[in-house]
Short mmCIF file of C-alpha atoms in Angstrom, two decimals:
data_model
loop_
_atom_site.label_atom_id
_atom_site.label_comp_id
_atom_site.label_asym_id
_atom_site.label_seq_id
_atom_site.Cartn_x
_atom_site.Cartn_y
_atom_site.Cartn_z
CA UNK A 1 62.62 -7.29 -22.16
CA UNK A 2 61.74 -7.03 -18.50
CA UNK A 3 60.12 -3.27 -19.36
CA UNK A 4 58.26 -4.78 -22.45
CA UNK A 5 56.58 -7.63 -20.28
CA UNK A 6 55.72 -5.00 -17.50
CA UNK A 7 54.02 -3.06 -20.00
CA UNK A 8 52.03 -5.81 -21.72
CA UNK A 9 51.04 -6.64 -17.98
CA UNK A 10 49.65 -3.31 -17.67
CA UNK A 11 48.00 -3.19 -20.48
CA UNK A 12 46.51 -6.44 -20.37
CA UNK A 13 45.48 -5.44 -16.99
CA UNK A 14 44.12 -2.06 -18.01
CA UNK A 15 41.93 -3.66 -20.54
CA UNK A 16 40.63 -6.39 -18.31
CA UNK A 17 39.55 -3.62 -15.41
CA UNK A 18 38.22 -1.69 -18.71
CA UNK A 19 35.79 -4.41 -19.17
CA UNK A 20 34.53 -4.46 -15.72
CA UNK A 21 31.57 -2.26 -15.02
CA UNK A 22 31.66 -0.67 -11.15
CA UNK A 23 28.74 -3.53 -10.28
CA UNK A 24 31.43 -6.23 -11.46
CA UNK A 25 34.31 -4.51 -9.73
CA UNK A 26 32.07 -5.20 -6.29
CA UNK A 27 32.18 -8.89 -6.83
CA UNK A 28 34.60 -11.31 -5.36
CA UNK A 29 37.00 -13.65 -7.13
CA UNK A 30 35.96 -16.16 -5.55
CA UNK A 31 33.67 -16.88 -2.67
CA UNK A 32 35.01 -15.29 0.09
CA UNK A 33 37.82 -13.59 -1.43
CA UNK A 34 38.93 -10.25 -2.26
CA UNK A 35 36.44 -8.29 -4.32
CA UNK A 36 38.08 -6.34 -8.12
CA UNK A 37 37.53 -3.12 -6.28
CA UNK A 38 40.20 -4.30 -3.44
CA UNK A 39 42.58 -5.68 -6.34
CA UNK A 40 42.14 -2.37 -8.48
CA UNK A 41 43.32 -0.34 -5.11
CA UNK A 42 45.73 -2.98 -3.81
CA UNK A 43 47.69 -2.87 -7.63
CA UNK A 44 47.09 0.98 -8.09
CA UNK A 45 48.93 1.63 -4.35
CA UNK A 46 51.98 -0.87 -4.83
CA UNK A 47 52.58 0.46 -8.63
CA UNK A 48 51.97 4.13 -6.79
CA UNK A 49 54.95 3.17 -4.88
CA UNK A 50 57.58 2.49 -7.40
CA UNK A 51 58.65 6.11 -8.38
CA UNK A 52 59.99 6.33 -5.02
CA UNK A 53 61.85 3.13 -4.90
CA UNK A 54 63.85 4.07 -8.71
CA UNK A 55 64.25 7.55 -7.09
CA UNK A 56 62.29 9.27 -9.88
CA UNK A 57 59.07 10.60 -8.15
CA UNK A 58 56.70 10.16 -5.12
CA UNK A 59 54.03 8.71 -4.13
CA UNK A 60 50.94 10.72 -5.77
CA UNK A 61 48.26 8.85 -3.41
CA UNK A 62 49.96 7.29 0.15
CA UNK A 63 46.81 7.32 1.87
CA UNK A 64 45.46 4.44 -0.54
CA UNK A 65 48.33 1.96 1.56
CA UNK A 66 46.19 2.74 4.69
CA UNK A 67 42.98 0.77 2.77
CA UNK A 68 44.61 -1.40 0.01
CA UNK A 69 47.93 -2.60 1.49
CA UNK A 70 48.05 -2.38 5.52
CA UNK A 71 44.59 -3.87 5.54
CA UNK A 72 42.83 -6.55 4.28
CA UNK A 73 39.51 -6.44 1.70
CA UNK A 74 36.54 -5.39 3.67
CA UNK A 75 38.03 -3.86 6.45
CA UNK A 76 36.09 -0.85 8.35
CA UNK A 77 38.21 1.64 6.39
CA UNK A 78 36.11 3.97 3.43
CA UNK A 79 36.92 2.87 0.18
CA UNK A 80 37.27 5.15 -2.63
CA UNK A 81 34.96 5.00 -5.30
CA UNK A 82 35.39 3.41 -8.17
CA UNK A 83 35.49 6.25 -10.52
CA UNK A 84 38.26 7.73 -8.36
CA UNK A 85 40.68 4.73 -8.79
CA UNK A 86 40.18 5.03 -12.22
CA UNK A 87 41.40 7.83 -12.50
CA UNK A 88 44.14 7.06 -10.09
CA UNK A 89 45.31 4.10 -11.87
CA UNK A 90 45.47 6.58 -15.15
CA UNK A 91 47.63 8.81 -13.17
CA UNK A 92 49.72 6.37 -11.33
CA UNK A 93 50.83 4.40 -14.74
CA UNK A 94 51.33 7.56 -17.04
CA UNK A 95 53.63 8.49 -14.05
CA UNK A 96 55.57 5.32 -14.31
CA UNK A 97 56.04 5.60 -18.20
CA UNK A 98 57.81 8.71 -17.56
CA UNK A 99 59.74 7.87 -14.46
CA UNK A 100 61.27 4.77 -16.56
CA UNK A 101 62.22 6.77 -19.88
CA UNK A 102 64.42 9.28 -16.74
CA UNK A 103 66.57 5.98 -16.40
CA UNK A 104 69.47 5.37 -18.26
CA UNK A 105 70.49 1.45 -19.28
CA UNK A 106 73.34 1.91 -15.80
CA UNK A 107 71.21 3.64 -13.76
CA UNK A 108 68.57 0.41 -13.81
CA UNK A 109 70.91 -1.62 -12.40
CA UNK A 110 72.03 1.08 -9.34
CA UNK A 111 70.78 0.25 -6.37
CA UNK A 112 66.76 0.62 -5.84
CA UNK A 113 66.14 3.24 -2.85
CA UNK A 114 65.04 0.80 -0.26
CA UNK A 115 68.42 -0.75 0.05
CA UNK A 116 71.23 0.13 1.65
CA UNK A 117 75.24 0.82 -0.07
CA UNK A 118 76.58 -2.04 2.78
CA UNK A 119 73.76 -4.35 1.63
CA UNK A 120 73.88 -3.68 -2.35
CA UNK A 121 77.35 -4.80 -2.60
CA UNK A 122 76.30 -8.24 -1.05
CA UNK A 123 73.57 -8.54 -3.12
CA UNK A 124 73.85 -6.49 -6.27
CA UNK A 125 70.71 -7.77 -7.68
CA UNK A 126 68.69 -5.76 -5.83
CA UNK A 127 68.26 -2.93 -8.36
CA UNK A 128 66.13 -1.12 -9.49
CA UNK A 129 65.57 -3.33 -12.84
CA UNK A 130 64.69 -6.11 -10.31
CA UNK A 131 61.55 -4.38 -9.00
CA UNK A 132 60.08 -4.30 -12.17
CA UNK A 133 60.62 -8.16 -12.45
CA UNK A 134 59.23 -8.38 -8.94
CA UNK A 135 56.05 -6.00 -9.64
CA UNK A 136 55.55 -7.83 -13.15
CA UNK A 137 55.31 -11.27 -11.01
CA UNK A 138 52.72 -9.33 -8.50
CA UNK A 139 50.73 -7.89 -11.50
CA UNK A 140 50.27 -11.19 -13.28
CA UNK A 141 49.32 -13.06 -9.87
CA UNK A 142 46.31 -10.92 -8.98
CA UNK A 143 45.79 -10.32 -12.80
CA UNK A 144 45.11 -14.42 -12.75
CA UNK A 145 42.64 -13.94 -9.73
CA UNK A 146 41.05 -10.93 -11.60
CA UNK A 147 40.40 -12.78 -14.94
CA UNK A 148 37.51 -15.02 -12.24
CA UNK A 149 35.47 -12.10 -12.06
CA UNK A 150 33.85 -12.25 -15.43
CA UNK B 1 67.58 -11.58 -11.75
CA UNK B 2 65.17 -13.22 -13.92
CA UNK B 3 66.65 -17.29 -12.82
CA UNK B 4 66.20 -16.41 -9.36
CA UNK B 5 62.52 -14.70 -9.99
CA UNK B 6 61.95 -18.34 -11.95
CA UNK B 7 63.47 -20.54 -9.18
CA UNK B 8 61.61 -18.49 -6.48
CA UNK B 9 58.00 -19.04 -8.15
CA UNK B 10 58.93 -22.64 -9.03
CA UNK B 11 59.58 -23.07 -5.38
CA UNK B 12 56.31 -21.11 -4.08
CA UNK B 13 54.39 -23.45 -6.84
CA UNK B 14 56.01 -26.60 -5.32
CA UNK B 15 55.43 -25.54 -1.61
CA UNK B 16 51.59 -25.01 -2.69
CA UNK B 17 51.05 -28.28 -4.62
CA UNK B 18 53.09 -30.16 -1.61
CA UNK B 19 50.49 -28.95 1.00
CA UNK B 20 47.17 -29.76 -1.33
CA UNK B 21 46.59 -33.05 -0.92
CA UNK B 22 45.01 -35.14 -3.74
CA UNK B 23 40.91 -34.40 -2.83
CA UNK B 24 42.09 -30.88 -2.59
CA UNK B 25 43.65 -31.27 -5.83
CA UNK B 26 40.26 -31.91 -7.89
CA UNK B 27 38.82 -28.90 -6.15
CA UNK B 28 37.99 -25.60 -8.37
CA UNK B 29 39.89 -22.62 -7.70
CA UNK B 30 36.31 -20.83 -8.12
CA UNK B 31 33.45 -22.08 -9.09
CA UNK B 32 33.08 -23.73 -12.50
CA UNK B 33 36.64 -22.72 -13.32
CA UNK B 34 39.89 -25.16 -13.47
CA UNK B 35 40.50 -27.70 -10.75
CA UNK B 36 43.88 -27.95 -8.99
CA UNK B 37 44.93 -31.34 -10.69
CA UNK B 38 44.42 -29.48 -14.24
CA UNK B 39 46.73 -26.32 -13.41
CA UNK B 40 49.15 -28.84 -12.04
CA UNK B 41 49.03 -30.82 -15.48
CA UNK B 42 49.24 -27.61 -17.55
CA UNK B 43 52.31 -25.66 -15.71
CA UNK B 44 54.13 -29.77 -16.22
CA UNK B 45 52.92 -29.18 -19.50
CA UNK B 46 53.79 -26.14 -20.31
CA UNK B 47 57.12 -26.15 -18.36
CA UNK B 48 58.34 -29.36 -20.22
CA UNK B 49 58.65 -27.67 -23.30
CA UNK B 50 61.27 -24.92 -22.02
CA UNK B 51 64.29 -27.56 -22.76
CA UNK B 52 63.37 -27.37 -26.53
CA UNK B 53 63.07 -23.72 -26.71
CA UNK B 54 66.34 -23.43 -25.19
CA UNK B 55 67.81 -26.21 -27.27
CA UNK B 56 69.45 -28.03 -24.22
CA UNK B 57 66.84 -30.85 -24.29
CA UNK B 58 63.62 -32.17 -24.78
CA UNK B 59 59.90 -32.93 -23.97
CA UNK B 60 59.65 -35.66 -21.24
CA UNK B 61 55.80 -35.66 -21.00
CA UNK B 62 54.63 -34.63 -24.91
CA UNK B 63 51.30 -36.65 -23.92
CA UNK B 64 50.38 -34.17 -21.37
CA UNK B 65 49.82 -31.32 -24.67
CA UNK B 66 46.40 -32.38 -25.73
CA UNK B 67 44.70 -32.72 -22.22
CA UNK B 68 46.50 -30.03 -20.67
CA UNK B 69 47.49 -27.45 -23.01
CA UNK B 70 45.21 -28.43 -26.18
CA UNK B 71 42.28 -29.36 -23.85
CA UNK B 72 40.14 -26.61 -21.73
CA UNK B 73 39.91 -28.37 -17.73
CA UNK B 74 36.91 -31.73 -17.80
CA UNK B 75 37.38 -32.72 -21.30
CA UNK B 76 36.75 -35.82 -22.26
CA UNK B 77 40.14 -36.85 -22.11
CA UNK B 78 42.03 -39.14 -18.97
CA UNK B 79 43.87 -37.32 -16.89
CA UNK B 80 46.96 -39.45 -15.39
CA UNK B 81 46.40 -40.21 -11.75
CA UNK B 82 48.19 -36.85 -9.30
CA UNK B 83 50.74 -39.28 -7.82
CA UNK B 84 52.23 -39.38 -11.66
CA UNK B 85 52.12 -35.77 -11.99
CA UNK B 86 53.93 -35.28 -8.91
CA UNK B 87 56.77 -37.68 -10.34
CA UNK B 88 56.78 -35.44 -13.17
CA UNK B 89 56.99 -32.37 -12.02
CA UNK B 90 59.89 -33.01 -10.03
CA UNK B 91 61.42 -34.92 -13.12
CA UNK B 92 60.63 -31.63 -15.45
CA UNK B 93 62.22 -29.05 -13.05
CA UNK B 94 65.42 -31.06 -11.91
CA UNK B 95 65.94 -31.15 -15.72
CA UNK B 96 65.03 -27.44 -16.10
CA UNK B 97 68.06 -26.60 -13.78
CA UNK B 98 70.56 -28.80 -15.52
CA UNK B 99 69.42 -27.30 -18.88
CA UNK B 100 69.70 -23.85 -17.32
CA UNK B 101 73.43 -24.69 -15.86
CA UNK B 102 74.27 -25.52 -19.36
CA UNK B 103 73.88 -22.14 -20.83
CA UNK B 104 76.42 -19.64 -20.87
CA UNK B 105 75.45 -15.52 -20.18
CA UNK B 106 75.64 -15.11 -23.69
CA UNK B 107 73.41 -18.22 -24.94
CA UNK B 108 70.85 -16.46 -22.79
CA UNK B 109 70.79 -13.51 -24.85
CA UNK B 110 70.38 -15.80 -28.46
CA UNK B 111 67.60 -16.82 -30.40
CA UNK B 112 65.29 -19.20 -28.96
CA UNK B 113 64.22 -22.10 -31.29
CA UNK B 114 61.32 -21.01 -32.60
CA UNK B 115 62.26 -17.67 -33.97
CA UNK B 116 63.69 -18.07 -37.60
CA UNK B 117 66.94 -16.15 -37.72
CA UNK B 118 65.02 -13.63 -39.83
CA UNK B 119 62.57 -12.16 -37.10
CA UNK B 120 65.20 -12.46 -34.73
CA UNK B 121 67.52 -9.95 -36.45
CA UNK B 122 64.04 -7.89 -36.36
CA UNK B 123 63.42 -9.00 -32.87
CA UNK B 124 66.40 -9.58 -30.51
CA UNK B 125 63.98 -9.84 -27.75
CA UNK B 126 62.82 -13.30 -28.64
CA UNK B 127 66.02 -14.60 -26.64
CA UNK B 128 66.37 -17.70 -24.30
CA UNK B 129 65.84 -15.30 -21.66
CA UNK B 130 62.70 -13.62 -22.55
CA UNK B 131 61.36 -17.00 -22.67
CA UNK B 132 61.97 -17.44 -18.53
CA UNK B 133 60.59 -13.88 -17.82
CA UNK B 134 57.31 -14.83 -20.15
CA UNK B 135 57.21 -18.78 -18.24
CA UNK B 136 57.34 -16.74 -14.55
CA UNK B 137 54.64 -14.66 -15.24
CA UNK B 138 52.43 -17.57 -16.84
CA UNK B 139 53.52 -19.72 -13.47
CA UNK B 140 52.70 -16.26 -11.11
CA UNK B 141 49.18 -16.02 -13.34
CA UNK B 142 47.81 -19.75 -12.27
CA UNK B 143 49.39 -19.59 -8.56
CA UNK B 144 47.38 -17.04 -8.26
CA UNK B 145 44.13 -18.74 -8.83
CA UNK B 146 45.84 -21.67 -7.11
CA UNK B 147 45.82 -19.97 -3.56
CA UNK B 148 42.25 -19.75 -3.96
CA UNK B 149 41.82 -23.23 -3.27
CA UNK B 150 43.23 -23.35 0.52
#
């Protein structure tokens, strides 16, 4: 269930940046706010990171955390261009399909990466199944702001 | 995993609607799009009906449907006055978490009530559970939008 909503989160999201041509991804939210490019990078970089966190792969693109996570929209940093991130975002979720189908129905509720043994047996819940809750939660709240654009 | 995801957005959602006050409330979280007051109406809305779908109660507010849930934002309908809807949120929630208390691990995992028994043997999915990961991700969707207003 939590796998299923993730991926009709993605999906939903896929089509919805689909549907934005690279003049729309330049415009904000709202006034003020972040612009779709910023979102596109911001999502692309945190899902980048997951592989890493179920200890099934790395990150393909860390220097997009730089731009996209450490800063804000509109900082001095160089932006990719759109057509890159596209291609990115391809990369980044096709890697995630197959990272999940390495994990066995145990293995999602081991420990996720950034936790430590001490700690896990506190709090079991933070496992790697729980990320994908987490993520699903981050997707849809930006995928909310994103749906202003058009 | 998925009750404390809930409870967590629930109390981000009440945190943000605590520190709008009510002129803040009929702003737009972009221009031309929904107002505060009319997200606030819809998640009550929306929310209120969980008790049914778990069986463990029912609709306080059924009123609140057709100019919140039926009803796009600035129909033609009234809209009750914010001081009400703050009554009822907190009325709908504290009766979310008794309703929640009263289900058992494995009531999660049964059939919601509006999935005949039929699809359900089809489609396990459509639990009690998979109702609170689809709510939190509706609830994550709007508070997105929502922190546009501040």
């Amino acid at each position: 269930m939590v796998l299923d909503a993730w991926n009709t989160h993605v999906q939903r999201a896929e089509k919805l940046f689909n549907n934005l041509n690279d003049v729309e991804m330049l415009k904000e939210v709202a006034p003020g706010r972040n612009r779709g490019v910023y979102l596109f990078g911001h999502l692309i970089a945190v899902h980048d990171g997951i592989p890493a966190l179920l200890g099934v792969g790395k990150q393909n693109y860390p220097e997009l955390n730089a731009v996209f996570i450490n800063e804000a929209d509109k900082s001095s940093l160089p932006v990719p261009s759109i057509g890159d991130l596209r291609t990115s975002w391809k990369k980044v979720h096709s890697d995630l399909s197959e990272g999940f189908n390495k994990l066995s129905s145990d293995e999602w509720f081991s420990a996720h990466t950034a936790v430590s043994e001490v700690d896990f047996v506190k709090e079991p819940h933070r496992n790697k199944l729980n990320i994908i809750i987490n993520r699903t939660n981050h997707l849809s709240y930006h995928l909310g702001q994103l749906a202003l654009i058009k």
